Short mmCIF file of C-alpha atoms and ligand atoms in Angstrom, two decimals:
data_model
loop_
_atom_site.label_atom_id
_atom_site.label_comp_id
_atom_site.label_asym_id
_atom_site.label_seq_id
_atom_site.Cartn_x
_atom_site.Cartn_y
_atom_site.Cartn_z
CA UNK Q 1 -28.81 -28.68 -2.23
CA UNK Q 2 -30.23 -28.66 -5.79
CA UNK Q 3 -27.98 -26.56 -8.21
CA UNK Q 4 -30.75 -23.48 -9.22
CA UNK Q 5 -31.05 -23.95 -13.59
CA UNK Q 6 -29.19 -20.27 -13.28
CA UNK Q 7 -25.90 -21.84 -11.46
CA UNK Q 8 -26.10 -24.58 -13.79
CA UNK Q 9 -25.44 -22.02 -16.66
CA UNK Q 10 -22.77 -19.71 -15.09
CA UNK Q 11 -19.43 -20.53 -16.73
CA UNK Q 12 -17.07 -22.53 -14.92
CA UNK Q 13 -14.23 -19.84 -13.29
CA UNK Q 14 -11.16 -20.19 -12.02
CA UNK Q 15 -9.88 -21.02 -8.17
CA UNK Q 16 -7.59 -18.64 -9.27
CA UNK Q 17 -10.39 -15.37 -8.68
CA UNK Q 18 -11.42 -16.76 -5.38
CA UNK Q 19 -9.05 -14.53 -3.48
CA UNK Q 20 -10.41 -11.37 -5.88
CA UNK Q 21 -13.92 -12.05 -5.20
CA UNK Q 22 -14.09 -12.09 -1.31
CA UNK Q 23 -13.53 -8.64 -0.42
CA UNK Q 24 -14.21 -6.39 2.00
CA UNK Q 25 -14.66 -3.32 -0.51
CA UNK Q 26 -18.70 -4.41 -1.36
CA UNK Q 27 -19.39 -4.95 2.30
CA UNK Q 28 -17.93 -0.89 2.91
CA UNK Q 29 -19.31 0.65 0.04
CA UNK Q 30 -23.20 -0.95 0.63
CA UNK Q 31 -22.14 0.98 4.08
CA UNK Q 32 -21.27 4.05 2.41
CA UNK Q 33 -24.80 4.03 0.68
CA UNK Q 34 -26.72 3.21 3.53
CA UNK Q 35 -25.55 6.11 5.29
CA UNK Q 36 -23.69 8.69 3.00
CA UNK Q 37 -23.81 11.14 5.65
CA UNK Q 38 -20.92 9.18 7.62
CA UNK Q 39 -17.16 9.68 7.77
CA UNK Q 40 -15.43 7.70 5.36
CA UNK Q 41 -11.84 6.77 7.32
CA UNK Q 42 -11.39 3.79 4.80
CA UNK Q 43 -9.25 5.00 1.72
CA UNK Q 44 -6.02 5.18 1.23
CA UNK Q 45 -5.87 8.40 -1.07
CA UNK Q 46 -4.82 12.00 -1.16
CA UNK Q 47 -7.81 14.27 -1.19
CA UNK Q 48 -9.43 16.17 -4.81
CA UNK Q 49 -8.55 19.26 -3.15
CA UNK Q 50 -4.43 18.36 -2.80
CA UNK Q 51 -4.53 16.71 -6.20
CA UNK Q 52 -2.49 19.36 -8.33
CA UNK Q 53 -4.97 18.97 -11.24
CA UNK Q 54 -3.29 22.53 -12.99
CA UNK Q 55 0.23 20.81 -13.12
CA UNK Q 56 -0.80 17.78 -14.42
CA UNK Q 57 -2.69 19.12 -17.01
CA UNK Q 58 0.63 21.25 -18.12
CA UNK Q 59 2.41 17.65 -17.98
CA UNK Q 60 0.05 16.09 -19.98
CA UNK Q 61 0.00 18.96 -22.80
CA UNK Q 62 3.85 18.89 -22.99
CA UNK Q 63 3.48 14.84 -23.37
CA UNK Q 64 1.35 15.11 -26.09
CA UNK Q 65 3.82 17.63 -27.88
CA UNK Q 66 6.77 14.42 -28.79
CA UNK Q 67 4.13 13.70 -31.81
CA UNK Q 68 2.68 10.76 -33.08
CA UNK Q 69 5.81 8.51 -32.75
CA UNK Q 70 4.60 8.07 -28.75
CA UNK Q 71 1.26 6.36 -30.28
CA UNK Q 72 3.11 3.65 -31.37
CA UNK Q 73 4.29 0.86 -29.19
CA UNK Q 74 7.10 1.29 -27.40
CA UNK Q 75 9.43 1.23 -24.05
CA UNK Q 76 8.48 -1.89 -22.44
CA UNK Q 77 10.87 -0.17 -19.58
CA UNK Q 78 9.08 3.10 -19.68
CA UNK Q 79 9.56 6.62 -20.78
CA UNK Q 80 13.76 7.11 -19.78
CA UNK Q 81 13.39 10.42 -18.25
CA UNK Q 82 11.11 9.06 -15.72
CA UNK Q 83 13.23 6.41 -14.96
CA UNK Q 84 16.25 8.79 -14.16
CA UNK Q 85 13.68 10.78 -12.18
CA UNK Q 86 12.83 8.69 -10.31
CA UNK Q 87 16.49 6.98 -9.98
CA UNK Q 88 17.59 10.14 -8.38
CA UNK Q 89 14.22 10.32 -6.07
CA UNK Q 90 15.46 7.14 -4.71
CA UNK Q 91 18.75 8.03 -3.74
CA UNK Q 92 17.20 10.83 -2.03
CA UNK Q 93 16.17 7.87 0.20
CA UNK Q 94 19.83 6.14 -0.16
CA UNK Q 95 19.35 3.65 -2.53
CA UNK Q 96 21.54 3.69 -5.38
CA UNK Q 97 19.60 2.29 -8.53
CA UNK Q 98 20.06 2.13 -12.26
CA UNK Q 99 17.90 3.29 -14.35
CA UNK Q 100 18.01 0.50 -16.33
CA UNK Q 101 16.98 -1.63 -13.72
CA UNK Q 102 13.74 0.33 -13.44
CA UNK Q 103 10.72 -0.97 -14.59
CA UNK Q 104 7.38 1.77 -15.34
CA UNK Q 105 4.50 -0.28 -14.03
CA UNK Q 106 0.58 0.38 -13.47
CA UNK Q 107 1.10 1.69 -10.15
CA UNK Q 108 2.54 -0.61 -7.12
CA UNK Q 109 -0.54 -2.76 -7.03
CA UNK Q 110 1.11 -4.10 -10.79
CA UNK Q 111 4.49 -4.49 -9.12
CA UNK Q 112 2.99 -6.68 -6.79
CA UNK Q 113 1.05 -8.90 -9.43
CA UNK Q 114 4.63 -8.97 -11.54
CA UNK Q 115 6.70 -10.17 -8.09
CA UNK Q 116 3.69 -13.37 -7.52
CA UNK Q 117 4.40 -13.69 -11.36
CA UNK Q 118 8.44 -13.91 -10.96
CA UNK Q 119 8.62 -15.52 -8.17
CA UNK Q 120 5.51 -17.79 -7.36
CA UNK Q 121 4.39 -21.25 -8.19
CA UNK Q 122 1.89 -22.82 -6.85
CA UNK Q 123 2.27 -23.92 -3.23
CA UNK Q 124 5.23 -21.30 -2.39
CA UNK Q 125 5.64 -19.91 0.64
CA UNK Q 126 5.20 -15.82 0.91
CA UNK Q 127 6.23 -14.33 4.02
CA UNK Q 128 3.93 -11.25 4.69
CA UNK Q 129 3.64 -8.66 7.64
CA UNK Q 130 0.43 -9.43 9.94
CA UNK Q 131 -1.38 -7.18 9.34
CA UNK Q 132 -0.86 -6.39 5.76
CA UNK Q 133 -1.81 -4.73 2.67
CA UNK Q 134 -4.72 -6.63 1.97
CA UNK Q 135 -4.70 -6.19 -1.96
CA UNK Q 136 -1.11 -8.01 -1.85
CA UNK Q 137 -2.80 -10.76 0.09
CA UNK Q 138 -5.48 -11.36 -2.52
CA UNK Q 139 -2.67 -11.10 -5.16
CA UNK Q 140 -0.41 -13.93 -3.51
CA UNK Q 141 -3.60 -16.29 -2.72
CA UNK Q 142 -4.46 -16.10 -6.37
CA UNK Q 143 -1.07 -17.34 -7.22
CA UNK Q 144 -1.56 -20.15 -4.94
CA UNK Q 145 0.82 -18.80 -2.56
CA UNK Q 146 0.82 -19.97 0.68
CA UNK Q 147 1.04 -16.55 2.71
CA UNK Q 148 2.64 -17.19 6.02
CA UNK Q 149 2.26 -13.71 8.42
CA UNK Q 150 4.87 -12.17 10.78
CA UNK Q 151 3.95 -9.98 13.30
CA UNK Q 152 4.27 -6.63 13.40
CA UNK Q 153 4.69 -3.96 16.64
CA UNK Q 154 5.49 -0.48 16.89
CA UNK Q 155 8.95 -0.94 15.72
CA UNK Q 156 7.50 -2.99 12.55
CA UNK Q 157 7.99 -6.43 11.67
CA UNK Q 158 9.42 -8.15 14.14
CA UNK Q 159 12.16 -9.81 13.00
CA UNK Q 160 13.30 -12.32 15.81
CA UNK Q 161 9.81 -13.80 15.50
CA UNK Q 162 10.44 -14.11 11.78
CA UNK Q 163 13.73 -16.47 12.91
CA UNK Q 164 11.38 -18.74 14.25
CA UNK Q 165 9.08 -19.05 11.93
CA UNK Q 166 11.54 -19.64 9.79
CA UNK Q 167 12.97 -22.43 11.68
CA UNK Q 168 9.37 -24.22 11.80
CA UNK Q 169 8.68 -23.96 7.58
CA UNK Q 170 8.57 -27.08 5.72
CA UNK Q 171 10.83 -25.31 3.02
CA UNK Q 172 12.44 -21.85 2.06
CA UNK Q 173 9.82 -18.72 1.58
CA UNK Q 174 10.22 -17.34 -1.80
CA UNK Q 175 10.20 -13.96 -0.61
CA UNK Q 176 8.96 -11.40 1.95
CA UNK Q 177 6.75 -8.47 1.54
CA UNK Q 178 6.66 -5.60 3.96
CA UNK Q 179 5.68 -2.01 3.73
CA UNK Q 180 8.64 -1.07 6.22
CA UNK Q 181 7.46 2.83 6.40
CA UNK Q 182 4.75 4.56 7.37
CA UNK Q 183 3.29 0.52 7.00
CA UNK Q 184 -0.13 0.06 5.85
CA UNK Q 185 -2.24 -0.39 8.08
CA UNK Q 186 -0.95 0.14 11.22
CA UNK Q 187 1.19 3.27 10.22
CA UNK Q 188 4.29 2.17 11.62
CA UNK Q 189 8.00 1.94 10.90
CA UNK Q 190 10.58 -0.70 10.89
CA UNK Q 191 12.96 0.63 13.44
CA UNK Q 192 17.03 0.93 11.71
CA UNK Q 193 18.06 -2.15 13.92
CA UNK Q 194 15.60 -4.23 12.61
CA UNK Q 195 15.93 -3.28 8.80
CA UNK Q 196 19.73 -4.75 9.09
CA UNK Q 197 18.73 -7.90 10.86
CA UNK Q 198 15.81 -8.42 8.26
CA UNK Q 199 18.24 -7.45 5.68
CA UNK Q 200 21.34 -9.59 7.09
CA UNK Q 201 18.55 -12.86 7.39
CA UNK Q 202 17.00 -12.81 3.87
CA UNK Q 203 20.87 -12.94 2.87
CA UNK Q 204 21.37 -16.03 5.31
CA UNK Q 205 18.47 -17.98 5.04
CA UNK Q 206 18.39 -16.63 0.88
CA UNK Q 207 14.90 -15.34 0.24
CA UNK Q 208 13.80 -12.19 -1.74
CA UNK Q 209 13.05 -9.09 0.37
CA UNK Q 210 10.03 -7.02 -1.47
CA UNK Q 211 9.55 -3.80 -0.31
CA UNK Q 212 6.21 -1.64 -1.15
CA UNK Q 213 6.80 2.17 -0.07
CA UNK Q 214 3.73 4.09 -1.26
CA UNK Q 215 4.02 6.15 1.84
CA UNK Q 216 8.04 6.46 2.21
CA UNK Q 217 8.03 9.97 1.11
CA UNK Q 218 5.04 11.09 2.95
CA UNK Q 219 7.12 11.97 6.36
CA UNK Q 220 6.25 14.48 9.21
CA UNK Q 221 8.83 14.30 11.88
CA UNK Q 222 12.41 14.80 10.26
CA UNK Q 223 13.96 13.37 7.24
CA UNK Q 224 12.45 10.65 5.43
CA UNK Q 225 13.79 6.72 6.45
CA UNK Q 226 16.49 5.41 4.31
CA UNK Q 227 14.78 2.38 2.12
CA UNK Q 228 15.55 -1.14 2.56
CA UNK Q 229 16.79 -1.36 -1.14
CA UNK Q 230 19.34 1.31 0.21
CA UNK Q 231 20.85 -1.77 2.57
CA UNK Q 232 20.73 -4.33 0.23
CA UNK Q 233 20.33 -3.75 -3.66
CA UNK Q 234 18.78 -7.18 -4.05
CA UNK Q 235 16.06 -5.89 -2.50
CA UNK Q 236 12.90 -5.48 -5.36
CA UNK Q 237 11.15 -1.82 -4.55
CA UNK Q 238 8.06 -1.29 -5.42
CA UNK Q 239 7.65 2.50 -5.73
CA UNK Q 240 4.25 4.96 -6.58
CA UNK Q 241 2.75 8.22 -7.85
CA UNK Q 242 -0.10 7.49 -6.59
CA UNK Q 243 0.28 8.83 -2.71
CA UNK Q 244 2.32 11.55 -3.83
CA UNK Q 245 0.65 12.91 -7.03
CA UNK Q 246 -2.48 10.68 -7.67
CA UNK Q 247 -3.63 7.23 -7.70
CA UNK Q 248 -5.77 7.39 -11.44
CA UNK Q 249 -2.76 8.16 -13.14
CA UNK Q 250 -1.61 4.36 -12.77
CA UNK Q 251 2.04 5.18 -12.54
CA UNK Q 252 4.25 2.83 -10.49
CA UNK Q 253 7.78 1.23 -10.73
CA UNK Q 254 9.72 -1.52 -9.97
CA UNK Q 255 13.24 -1.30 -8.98
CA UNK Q 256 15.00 -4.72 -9.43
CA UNK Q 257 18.80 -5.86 -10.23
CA UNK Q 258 20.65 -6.04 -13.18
CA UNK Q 259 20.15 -10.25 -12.33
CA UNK Q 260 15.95 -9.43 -12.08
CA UNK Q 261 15.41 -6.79 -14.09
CA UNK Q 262 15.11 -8.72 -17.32
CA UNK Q 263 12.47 -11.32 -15.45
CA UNK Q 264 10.24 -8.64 -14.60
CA UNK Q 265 10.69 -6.57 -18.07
CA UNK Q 266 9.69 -9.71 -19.61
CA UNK Q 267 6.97 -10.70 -17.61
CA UNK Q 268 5.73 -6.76 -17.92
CA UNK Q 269 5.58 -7.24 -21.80
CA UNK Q 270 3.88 -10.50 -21.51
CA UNK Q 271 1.42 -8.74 -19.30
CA UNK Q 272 0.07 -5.62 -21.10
CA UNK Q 273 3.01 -4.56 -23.32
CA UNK Q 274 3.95 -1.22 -21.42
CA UNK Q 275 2.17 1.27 -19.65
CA UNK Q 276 0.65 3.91 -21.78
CA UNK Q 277 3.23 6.07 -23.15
CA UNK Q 278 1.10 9.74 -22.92
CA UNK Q 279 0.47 9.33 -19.08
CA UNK Q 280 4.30 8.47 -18.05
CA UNK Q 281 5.68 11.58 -19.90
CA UNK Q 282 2.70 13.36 -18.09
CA UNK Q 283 3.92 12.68 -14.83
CA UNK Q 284 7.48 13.40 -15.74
CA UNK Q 285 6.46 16.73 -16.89
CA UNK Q 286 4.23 17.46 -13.99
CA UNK Q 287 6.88 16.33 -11.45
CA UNK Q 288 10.35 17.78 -12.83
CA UNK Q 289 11.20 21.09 -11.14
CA UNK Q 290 7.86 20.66 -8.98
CA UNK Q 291 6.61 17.40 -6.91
CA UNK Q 292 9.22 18.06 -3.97
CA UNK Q 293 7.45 21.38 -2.95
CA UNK Q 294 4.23 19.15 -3.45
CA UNK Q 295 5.45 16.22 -1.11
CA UNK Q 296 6.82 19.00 1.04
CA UNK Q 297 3.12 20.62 1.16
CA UNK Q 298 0.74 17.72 1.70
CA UNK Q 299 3.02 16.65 4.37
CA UNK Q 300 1.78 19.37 6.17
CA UNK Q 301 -1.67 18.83 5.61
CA UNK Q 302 -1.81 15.01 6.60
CA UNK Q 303 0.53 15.90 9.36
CA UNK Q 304 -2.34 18.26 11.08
CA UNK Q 305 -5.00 15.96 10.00
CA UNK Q 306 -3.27 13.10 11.94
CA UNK Q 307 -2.38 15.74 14.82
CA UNK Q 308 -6.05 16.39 15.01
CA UNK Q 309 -6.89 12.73 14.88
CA UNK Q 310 -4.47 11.69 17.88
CA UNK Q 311 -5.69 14.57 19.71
CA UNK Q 312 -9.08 13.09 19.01
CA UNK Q 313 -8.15 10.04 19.98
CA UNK Q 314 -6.39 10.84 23.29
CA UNK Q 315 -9.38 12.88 24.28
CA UNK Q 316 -12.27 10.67 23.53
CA UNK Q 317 -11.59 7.01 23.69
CA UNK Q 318 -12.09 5.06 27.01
CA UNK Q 319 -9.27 3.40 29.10
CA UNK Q 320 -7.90 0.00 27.14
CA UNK Q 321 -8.33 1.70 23.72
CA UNK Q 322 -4.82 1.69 22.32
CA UNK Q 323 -3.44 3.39 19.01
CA UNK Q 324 -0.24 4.00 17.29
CA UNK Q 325 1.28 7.22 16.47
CA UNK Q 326 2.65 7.08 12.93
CA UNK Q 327 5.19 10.10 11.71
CA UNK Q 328 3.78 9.68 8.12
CA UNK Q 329 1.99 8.26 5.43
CA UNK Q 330 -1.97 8.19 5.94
CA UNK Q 331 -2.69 5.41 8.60
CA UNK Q 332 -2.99 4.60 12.42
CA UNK Q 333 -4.26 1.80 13.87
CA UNK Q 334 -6.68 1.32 16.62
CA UNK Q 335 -6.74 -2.05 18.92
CA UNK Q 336 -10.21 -2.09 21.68
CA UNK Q 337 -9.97 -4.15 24.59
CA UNK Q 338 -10.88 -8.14 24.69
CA UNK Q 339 -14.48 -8.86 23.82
CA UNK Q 340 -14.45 -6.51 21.18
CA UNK Q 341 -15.44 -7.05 17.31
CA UNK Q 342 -14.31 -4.66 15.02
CA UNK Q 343 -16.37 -6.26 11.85
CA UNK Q 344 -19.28 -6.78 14.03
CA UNK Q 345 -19.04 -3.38 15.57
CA UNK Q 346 -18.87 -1.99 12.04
CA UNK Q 347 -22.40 -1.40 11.02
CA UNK Q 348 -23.26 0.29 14.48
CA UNK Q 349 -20.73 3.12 14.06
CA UNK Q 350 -21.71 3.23 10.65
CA UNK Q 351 -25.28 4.30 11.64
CA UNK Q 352 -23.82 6.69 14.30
CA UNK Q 353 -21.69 8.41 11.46
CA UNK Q 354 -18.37 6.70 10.56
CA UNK Q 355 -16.69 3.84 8.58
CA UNK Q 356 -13.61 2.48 9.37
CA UNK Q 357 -11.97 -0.76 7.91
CA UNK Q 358 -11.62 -3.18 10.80
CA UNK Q 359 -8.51 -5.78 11.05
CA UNK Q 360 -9.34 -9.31 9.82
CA UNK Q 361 -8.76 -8.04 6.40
CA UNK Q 362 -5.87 -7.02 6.79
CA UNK Q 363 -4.48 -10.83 8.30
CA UNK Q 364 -3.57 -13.91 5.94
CA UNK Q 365 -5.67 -15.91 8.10
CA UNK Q 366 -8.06 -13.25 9.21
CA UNK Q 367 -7.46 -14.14 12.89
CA UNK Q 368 -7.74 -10.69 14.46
CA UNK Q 369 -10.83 -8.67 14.89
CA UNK Q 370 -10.14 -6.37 17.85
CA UNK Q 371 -8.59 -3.18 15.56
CA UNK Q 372 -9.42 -0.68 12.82
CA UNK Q 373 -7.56 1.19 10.17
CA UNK Q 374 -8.40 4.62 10.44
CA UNK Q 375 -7.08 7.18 7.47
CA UNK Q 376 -6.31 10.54 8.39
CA UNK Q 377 -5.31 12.08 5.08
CA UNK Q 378 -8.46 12.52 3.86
CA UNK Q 379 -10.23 14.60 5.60
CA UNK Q 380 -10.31 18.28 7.26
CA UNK Q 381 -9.57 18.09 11.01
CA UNK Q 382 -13.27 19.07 12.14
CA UNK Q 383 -14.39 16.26 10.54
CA UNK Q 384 -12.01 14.27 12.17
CA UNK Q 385 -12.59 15.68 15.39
CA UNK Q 386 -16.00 14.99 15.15
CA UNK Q 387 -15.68 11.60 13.83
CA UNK Q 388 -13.33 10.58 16.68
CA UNK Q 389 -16.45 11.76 19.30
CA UNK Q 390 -18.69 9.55 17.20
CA UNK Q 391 -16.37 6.63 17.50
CA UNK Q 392 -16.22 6.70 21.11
CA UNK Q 393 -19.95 6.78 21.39
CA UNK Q 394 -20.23 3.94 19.19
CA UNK Q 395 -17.36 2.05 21.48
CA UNK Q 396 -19.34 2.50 24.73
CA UNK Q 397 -22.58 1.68 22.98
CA UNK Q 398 -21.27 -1.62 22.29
C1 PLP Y 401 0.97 -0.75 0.63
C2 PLP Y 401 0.32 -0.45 -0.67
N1 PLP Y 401 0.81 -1.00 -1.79
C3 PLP Y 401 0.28 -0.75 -2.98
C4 PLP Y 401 -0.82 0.06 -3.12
C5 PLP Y 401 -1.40 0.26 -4.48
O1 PLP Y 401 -0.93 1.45 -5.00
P1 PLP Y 401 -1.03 1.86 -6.53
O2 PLP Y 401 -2.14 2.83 -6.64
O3 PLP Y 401 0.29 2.44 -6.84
O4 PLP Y 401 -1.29 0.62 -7.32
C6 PLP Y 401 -1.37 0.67 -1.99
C7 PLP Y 401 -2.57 1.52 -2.10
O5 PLP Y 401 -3.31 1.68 -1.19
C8 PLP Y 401 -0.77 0.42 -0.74
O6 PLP Y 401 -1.24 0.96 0.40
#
């Protein structure tokens, strides 16, 4: 084929965007204005109406009290009463960290992109869960990373299949990345047995555990799960505001080791300096003395709104549908029976009134297309009631 005079033109990119260009976000949101009447089940965000837009707006005036001093650069680290904040968060969750070891980043998404940057050259090996996050898949392919997935069940990754594959590598992963709680997508948690036999194999077979808990707070049924970084403080945690208070404000962190920390600090600076020095002393303000009765509210919300979806679920879908339950966070996962096509299937139910993301996305290798990810948190149960009726119709239409 003849190169048109307009491709001739078009600067030369990088293989390096590849991975950021092929996405399924263009594909949904062409969906969402073909029909904006439909259900959107796709994001991964708290609702407007939970966002506590009063108490941020107090923590942003008291930030911009400290003067002009905070204009200036500063704190590659971040703003040191954060940091202890959200030290003592963590051990909440039984990990005991330093602040010093804590890094203030653009939300998790950056602690992701600093991790590839630590640990990754081109042609490593990065363990992921299949399915995944698939923003932390386009991060590691456009590091070069080769990402090599591990199944996951309702117990999480499983970690004697992990042995294996380890066992069949041509060399040592650099590191693993799981969502262990409340995982995105399928909403499910790595049982206690297999966090110490994950834990007890990165030691053996020596490769970097990184764990992304967005969700870890977000739980319905009892006390939230101890972290992995709580078993092993070599594990890097990548933490968030964004679940838990909003995801514009772009706050994140990374909690390393005193032998990382000064990798990722440097690689941070090297990056974009620091993150902007108003917004972290806005969320410290907002959350001190106030974000656990938050977390402690939503909880209830999202837990009704995925009571209401299961209930949906249980009620409408035909024999050989299968889903999981998840006890927090925002996702569940729903698997049809062979001969189904979740992407193909995906403009249908769109026309009939809901959007879901379905599962190739979410694999390195895109090799499953039988399941969706379905969010619950955002929306009000009639809607998800509703939507759930819709689904079914568009599964026995097919
Ligand atoms: C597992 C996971 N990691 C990271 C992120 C990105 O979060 P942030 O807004 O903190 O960058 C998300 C958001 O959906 C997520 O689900």
């Amino acid at each position: 084929m003849t190169e048109t005079a307009q491709e001739q033109a078009a600067p030369a990119t990088s293989r390096r965007i590849e991975p950021f260009v092929a996405s399924v976000w263009p594909w949904v949101h062409d969906l969402e204005e073909r029909n904006p009447e439909a259900v959107f089940f796709g994001g991964g965000v708290p609702p407007t109406d939970v966002i506590p837009v009063d108490r941020l707006r107090h923590g942003s005036e008291r930030a911009w009290e400290d003067g002009a001093d905070i204009l200036l650069y500063g704190e590659v680290r971040g703003y040191r009463p954060l940091r202890e904040l959200i030290a003592a968060r963590m051990l909440t969750r039984g990990a005991n960290v330093d602040p010093a070891d804590i890094l203030i980043t653009n939300g998790a998404q950056q602690g992701i992109d600093l991790a590839a940057r630590v640990f990754v050259d081109p042609g490593d090996i990065v363990l992921t869960e299949a399915p995944t996050f698939m923003d932390a898949l386009r991060v590691f392919k456009s590091h070069e990373a080769e990402t090599v997935g591990v199944p996951v069940d309702e117990f999480g990754l499983q970690v004697d299949v992990l042995e294996t594959i380890l066992d069949q590598l041509p060399k040592r992963p650099k590191f693993l990345y799981t969502v262990p709680t409340y995982q995105n997508p399928m909403g499910v948690t790595m049982s206690a047995a297999r966090r110490r036999a994950l834990v007890d194999l990165s030691q053996e077979r020596g490769f970097v555990i990184v764990e992304d808990d967005p969700y870890g707070d977000l739980s319905f049924d009892g006390a939230p799960v101890p972290t992995l970084k709580s078993l092993d403080p070599d594990v890097v945690y990548l933490g968030t505001f964004s679940k838990i208070l909003a995801p514009g404000l772009r706050v994140g962190w990374v909690a390393s080791s005193p032998r990382l920390r000064e990798s990722f600090f440097n690689v941070k600076e090297g990056t974009d300096i620091h993150n902007e020095r108003i917004m972290t002393r806005a969320v410290f303000h907002a959350s001190q003395g106030f974000l656990d009765d938050h977390i402690a509210a939503t909880r209830e919300i999202y837990r009704r709104r995925r009571d209401a979806m299961l209930a949906g679920l249980a009620r409408e879908m035909p024999v050989g549908v299968h889903w999981t339950t998840p006890n927090g966070g925002f996702f569940l996962w729903v698997t049809l029976p062979e001969g189904y096509d979740t992407d193909a299937m995906l403009s249908d139910a769109t026309d009939r009134g809901i959007i879901y993301l379905p599962s190739s996305w979410f694999y390195p290798d895109r090799s499953w297309n039988r399941s969706m990810r379905l969010n619950f948190s955002s929306q009000p149960e009639e809607r998800i009631t509703e939507a759930m009726r819709r689904l079914a119709e568009t599964i026995a239409a097919v």
